[in-house]
Short mmCIF file of C-alpha atoms in Angstrom, two decimals:
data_model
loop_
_atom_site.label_atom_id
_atom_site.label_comp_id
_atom_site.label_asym_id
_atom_site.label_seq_id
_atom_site.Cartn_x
_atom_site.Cartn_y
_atom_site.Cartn_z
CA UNK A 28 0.00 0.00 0.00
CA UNK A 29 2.86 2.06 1.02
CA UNK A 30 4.51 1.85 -2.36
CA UNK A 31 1.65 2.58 -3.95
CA UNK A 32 1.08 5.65 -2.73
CA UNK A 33 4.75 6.38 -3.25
CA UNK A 34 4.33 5.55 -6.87
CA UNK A 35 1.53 8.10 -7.22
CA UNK A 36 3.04 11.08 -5.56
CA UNK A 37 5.99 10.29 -7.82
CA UNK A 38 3.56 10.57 -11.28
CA UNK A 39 3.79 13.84 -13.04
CA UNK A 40 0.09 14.77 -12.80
CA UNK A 41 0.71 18.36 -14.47
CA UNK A 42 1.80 16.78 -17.34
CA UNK A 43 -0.70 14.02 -17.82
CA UNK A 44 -3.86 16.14 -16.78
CA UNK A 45 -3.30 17.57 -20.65
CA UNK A 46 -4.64 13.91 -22.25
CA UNK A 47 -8.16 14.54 -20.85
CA UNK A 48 -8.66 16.77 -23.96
CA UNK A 49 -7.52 13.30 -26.07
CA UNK A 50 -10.74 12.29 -26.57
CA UNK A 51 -12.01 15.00 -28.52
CA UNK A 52 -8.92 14.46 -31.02
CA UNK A 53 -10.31 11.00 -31.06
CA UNK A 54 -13.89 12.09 -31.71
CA UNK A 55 -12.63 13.30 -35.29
CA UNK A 56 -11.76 9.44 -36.48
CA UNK A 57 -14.96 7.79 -34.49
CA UNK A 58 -16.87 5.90 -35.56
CA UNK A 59 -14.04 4.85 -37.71
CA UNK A 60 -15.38 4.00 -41.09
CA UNK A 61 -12.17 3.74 -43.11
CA UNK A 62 -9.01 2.56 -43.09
CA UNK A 63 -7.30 5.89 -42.51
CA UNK A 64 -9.46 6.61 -39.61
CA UNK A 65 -8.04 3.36 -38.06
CA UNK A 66 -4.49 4.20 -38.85
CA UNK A 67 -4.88 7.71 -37.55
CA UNK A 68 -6.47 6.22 -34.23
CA UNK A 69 -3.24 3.71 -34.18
CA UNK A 70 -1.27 6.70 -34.59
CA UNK A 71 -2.97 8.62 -31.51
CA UNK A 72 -1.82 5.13 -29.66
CA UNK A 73 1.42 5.69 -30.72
CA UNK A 74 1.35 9.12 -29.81
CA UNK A 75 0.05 8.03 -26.39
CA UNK A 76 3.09 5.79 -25.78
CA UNK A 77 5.64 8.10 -26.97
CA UNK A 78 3.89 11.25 -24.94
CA UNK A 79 4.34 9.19 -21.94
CA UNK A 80 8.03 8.03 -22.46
CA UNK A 81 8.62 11.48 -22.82
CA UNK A 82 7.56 12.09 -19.47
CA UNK A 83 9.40 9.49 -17.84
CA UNK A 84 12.16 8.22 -19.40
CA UNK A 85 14.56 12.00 -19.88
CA UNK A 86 17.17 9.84 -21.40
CA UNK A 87 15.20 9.20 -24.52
CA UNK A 88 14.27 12.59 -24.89
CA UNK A 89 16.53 12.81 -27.82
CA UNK A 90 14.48 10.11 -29.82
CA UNK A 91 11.09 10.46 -28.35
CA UNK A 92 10.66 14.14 -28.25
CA UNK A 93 11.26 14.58 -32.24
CA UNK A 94 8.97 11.47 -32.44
CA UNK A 95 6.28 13.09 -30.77
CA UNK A 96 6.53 15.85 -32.76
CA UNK A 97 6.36 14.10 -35.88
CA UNK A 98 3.25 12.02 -35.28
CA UNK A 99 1.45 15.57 -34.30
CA UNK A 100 3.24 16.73 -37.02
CA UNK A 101 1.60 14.23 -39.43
CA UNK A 102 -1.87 15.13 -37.82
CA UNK A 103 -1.24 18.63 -39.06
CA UNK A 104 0.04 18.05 -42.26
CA UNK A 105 -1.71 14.90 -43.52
CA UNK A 106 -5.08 14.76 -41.37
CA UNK A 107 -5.61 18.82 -40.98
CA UNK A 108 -6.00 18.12 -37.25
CA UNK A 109 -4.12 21.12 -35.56
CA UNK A 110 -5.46 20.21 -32.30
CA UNK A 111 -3.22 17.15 -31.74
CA UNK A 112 0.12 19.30 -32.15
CA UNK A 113 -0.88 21.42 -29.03
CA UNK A 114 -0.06 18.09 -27.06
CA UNK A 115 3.37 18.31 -27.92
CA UNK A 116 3.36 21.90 -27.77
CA UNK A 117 2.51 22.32 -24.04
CA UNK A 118 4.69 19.25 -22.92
CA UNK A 119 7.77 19.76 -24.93
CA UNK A 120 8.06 23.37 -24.37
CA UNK A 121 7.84 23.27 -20.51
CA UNK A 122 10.82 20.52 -20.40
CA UNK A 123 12.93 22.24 -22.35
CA UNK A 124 12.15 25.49 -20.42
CA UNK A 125 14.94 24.05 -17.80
CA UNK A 126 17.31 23.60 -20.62
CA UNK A 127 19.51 25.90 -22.82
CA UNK A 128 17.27 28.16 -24.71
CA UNK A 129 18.99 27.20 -28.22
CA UNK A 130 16.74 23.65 -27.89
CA UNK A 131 13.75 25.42 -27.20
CA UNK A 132 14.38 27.40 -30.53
CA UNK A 133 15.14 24.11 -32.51
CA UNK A 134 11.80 23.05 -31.12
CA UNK A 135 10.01 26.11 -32.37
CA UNK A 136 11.08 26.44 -35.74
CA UNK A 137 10.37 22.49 -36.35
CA UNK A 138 6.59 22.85 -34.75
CA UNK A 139 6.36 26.43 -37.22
CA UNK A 140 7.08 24.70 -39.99
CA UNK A 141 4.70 21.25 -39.35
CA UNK A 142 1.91 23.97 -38.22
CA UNK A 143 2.62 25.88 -41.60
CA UNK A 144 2.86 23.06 -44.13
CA UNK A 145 -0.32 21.93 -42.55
CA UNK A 146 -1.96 25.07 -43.30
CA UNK A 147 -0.94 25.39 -46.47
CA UNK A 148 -1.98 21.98 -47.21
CA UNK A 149 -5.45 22.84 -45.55
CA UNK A 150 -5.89 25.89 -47.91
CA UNK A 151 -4.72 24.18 -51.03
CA UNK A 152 -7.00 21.18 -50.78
CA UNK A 153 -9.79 22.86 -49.37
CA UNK A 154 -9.65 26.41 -50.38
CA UNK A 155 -12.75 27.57 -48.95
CA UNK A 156 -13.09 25.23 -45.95
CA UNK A 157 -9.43 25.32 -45.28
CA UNK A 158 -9.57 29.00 -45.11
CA UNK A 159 -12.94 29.06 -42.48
CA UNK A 160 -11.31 26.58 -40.35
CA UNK A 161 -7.52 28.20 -40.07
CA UNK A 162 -9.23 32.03 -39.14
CA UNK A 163 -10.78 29.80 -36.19
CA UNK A 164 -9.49 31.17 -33.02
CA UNK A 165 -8.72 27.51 -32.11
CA UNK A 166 -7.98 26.35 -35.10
CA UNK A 167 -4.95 28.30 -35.31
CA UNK A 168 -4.12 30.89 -33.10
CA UNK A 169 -4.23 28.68 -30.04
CA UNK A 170 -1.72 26.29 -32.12
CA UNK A 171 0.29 29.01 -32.65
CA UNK A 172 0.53 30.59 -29.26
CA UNK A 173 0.59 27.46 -27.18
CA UNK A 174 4.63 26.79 -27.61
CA UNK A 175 5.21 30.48 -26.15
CA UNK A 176 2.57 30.24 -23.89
CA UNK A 177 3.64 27.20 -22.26
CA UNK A 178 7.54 28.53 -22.26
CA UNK A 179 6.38 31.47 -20.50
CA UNK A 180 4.44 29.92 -17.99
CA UNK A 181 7.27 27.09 -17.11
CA UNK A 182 9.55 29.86 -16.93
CA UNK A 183 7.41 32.18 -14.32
CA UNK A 184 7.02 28.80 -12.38
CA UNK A 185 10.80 28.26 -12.19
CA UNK A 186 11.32 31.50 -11.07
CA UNK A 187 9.19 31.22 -8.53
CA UNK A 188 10.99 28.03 -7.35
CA UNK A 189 14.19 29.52 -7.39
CA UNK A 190 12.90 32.61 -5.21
CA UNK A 191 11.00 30.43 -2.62
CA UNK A 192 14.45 28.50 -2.74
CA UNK A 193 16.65 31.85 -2.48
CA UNK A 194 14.33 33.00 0.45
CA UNK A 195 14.87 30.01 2.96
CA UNK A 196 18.18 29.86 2.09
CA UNK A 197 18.24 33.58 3.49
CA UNK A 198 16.09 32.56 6.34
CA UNK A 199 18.69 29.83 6.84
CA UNK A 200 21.74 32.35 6.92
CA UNK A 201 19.77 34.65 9.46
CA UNK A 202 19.31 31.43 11.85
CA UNK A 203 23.06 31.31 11.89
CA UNK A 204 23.54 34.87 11.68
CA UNK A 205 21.46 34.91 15.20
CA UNK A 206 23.92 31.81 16.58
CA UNK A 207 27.11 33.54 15.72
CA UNK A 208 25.61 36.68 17.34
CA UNK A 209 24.98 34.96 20.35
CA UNK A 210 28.30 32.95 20.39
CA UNK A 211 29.96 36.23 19.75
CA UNK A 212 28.06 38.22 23.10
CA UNK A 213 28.74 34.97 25.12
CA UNK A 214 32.36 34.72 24.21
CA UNK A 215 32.85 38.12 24.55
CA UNK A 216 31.51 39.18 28.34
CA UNK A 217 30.61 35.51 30.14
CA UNK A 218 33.72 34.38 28.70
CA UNK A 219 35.33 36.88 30.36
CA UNK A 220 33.58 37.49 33.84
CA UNK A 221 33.59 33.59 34.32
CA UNK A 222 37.34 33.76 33.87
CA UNK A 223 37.58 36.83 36.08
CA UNK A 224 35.30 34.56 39.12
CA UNK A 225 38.29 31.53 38.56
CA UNK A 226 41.54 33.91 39.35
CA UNK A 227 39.61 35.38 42.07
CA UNK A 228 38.75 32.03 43.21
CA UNK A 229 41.94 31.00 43.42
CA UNK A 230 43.14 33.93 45.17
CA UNK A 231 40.80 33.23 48.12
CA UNK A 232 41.43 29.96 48.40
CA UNK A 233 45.57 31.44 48.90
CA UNK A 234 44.13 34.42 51.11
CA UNK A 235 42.59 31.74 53.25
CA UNK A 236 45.49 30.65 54.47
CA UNK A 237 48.19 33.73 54.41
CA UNK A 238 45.21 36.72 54.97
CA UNK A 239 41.63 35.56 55.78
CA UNK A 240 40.31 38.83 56.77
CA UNK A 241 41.03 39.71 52.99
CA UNK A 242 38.58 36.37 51.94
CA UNK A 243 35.17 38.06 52.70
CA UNK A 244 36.21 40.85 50.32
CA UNK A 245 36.55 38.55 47.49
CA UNK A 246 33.99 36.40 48.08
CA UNK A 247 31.47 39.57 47.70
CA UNK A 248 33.37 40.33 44.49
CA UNK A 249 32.66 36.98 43.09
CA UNK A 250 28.95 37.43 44.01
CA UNK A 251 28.84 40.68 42.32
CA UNK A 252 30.52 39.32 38.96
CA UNK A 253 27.69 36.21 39.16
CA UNK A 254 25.05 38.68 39.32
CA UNK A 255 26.29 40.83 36.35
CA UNK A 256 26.31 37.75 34.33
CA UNK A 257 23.01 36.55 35.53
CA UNK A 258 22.01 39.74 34.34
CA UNK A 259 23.95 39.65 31.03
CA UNK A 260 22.38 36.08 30.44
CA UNK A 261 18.60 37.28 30.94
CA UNK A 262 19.60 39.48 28.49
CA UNK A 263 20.67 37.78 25.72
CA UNK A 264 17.80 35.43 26.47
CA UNK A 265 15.80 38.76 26.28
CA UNK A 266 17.44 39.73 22.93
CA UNK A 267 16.35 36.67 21.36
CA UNK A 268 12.84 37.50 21.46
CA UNK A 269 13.87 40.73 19.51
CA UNK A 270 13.68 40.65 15.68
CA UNK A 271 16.56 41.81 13.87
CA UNK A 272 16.31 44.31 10.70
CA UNK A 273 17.24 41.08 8.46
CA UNK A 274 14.51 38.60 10.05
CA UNK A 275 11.94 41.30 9.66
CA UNK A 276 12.82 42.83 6.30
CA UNK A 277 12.92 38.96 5.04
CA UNK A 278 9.26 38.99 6.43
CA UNK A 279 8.10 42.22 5.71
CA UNK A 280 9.20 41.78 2.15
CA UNK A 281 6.77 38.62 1.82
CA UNK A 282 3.80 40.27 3.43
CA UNK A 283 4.16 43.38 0.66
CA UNK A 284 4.86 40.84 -1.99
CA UNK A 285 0.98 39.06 -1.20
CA UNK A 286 0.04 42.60 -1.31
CA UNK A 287 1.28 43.17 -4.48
CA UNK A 288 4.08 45.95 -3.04
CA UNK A 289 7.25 46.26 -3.92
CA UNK A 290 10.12 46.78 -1.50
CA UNK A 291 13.30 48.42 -1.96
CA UNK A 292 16.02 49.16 0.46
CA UNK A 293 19.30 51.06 0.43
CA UNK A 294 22.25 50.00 2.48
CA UNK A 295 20.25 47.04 4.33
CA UNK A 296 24.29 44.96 4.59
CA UNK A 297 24.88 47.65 6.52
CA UNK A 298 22.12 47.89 8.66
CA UNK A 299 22.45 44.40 9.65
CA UNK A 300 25.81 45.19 11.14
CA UNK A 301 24.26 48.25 13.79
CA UNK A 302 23.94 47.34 17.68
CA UNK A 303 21.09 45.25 18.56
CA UNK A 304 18.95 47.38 20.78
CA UNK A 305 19.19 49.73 18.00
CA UNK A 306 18.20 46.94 15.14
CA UNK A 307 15.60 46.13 17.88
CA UNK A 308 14.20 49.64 17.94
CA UNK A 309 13.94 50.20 13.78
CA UNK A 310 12.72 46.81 13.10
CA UNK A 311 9.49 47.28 15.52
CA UNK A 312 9.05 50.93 13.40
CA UNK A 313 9.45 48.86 9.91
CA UNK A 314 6.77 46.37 11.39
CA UNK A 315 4.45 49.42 12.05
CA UNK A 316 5.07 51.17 9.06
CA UNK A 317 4.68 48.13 6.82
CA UNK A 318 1.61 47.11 8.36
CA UNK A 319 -0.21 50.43 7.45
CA UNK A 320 0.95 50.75 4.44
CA UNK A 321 -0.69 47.54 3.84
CA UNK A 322 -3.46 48.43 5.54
CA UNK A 323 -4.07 51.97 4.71
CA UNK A 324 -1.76 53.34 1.88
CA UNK A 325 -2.97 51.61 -1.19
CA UNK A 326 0.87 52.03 -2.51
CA UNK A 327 2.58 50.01 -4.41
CA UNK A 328 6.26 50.69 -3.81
CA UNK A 329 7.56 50.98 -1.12
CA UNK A 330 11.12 52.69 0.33
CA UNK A 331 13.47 51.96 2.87
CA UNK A 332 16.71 53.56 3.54
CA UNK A 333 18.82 53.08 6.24
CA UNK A 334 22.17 55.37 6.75
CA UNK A 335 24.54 55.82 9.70
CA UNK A 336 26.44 58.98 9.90
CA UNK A 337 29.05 58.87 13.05
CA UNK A 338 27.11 57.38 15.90
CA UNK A 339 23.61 58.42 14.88
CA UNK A 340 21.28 56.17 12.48
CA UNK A 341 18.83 57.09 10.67
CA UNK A 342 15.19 54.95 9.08
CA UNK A 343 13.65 56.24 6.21
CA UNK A 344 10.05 54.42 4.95
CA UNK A 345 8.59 55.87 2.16
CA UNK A 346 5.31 54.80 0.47
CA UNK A 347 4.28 56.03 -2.43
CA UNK A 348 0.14 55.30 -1.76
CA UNK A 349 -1.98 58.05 -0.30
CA UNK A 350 -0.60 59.76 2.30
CA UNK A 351 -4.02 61.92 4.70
CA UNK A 352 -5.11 58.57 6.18
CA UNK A 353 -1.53 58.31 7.85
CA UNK A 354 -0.35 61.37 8.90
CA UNK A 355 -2.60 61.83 12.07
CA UNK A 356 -1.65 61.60 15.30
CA UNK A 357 -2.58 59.01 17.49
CA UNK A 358 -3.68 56.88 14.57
CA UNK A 359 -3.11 53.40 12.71
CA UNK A 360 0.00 52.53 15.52
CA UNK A 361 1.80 56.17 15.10
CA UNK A 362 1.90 56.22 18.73
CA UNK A 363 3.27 52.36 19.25
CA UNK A 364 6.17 53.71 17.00
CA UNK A 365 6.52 57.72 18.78
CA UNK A 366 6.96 55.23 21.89
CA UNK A 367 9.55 52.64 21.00
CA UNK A 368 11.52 55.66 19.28
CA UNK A 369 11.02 58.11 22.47
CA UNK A 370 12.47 54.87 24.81
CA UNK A 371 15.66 54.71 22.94
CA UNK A 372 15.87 58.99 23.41
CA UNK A 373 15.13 59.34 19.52
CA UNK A 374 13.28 61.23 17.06
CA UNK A 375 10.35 60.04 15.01
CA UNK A 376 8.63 62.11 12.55
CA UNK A 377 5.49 61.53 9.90
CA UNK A 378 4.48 63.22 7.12
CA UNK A 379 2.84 63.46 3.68
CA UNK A 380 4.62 64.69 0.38
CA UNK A 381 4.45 64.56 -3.43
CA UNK A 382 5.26 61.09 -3.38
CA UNK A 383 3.23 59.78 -0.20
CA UNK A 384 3.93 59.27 3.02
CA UNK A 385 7.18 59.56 4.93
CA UNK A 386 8.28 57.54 7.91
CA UNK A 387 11.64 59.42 9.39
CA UNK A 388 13.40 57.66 12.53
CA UNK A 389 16.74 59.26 14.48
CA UNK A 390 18.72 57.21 16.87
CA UNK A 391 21.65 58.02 18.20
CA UNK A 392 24.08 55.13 19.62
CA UNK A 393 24.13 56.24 23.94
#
């Protein structure tokens, strides 16, 4: 049962959901009253076979792909049926979408010229019906299209992929961004203050013996130093529940992307680099910002610049959507961002210009 189902997630159901439309191809030989009817339904049977060792077998793909297209080539050219060439138009093109683009124009020019010597022969032997039948919108602009069409839409789908991919890898690097971070703070003051508690602890164990009134001196040093780094360790705990500016601009950027927003940002490598309770401060103003524009702006671009100049830094978020529904105080979380700025003693300012609204932050590094 088990490798059944296996064997069904592994079938290519994108590719196969095409041959529902087989049947109507079919319809055009039925009921089959000569013996070219019959050998055009064998040749749908072959097609059939060689459709579906196209899909999986990608080391014949050399043979069975030109096959394929000559047996819906024939259709075309002997039978006037410009239906069965979409077949190989759809599947074809979005395999060789993943390959170099010189195939996909070997492909095209062999499927122009099956499609054209099949119109030709249309007109020629049936001038007038030939004629009424190629001006049909599916019988042959769809034909024509489909190749492109099908390119295009692989294509959009692959880029997709690759973006989806490109974002958890990024998600990925923050993770151990946030680990190095941490190894880095932990390293840097427990390391030390732990080694500071061992020489002192030595030294009272030696003072016990040659000074004892000296001991209870130490001993309250090495309580302070365990309470600092009690301290320090709630928090970095503490600091883990922040968001940094990558984390949040890697989420921020999805939540404008549903909503059909662009997102730019200048100097963001920097950015990433600034002290935490600063990142801490400017990501909670992004969140805010991002969320009305959403919400309220109707934009669809959206600007943020981040620049450092000595110790102060400096958050810029402009939208370019409209910009009265914004601008008023005490509204749509303006006053969740004046607060989180005012805590860290820095400036925040709103307003509306030519281009929409603008989100200004100051922070200075003490």
């Amino acid at each position: 049962m088990r490798s059944f189902k296996e064997t069904l997630k592994k079938i290519k159901w994108e590719t196969y959901i095409w041959l529902m439309y087989l049947p109507f191809s079919a319809a055009f030989y039925l009921p089959a009253r000569s013996w070219t009817d019959y050998f055009w339904l064998m040749m749908m049977g072959a097609f059939l076979i060689v459709y579906i060792l196209v899909t999986e077998v990608p080391k014949w793909r050399r043979v069975t792909i030109p096959l394929e297209l000559l047996i819906t080539g024939s259709f075309a050219v002997l039978s006037f049926n410009f239906y069965m060439i979409i077949f190989t138009a759809w599947q074809v093109a979005f395999i060789l979408s993943t390959m170099p683009r010189r195939y996909f124009g070997w492909f095209l020019i062999s499927y122009y010229v099956f499609l054209g010597l099949g119109i030709i022969r249309s007109v020629q032997t049936n001038p007038i019906a030939g004629v009424e039948y190629t001006i049909n919108a599916l019988g042959l602009i769809f034909p024509v299209l489909s190749p492109i069409m099908s390119y295009g839409f692989a294509r959009s789908v692959q880029i997709r992929k690759q973006m989806s991919q490109n974002n958890r890898r990024l998600e990925n690097l923050i993770r151990r961004g946030e680990r190095d971070r941490i190894a880095r703070d932990l390293h840097d003051t427990l390391g030390q203050s732990f080694s500071m508690i061992t020489v002192k602890t030595e030294l009272a164990q030696k003072l016990l013996e040659k000074a004892p009134e000296r001991v209870p001196d130490e001993l309250r040093d090495i309580a302070k130093t365990s309470r600092a780094n009690l301290q320090l360790v709630r928090q970095i705990v503490a600091d883990l529940h922040q968001q940094t500016l990558s984390k949040v601009l890697l989420e921020q950027g999805k939540n404008l992307a549903q909503a059909r927003i662009f997102m730019f940002t200048e100097h963001e490598e920097a950015a990433s680099k600034w002290p935490t309770e600063v990142q801490n401060c400017i990501a909670a103003v992004i969140v805010e910002a991002v969320t009305n524009v959403i919400r309220h702006s109707r934009a669809s671009q959206v600007w943020i610049k981040f620049n450092q100049v000595g110790e102060n830094y400096h958050l810029e978020v402009q939208d370019n959507g409209h910009a009265k529904r914004l601008t008023r105080e005490n509204a749509n979380g303006i006053t969740g961002m004046l607060q989180r700025v005012r805590e860290q003693n820095g400036e925040f300012q709103i307003s509306s210009n030519s281009i929409g609204t603008l989100v200004q932050v100051h922070l200075s590094k003490e």
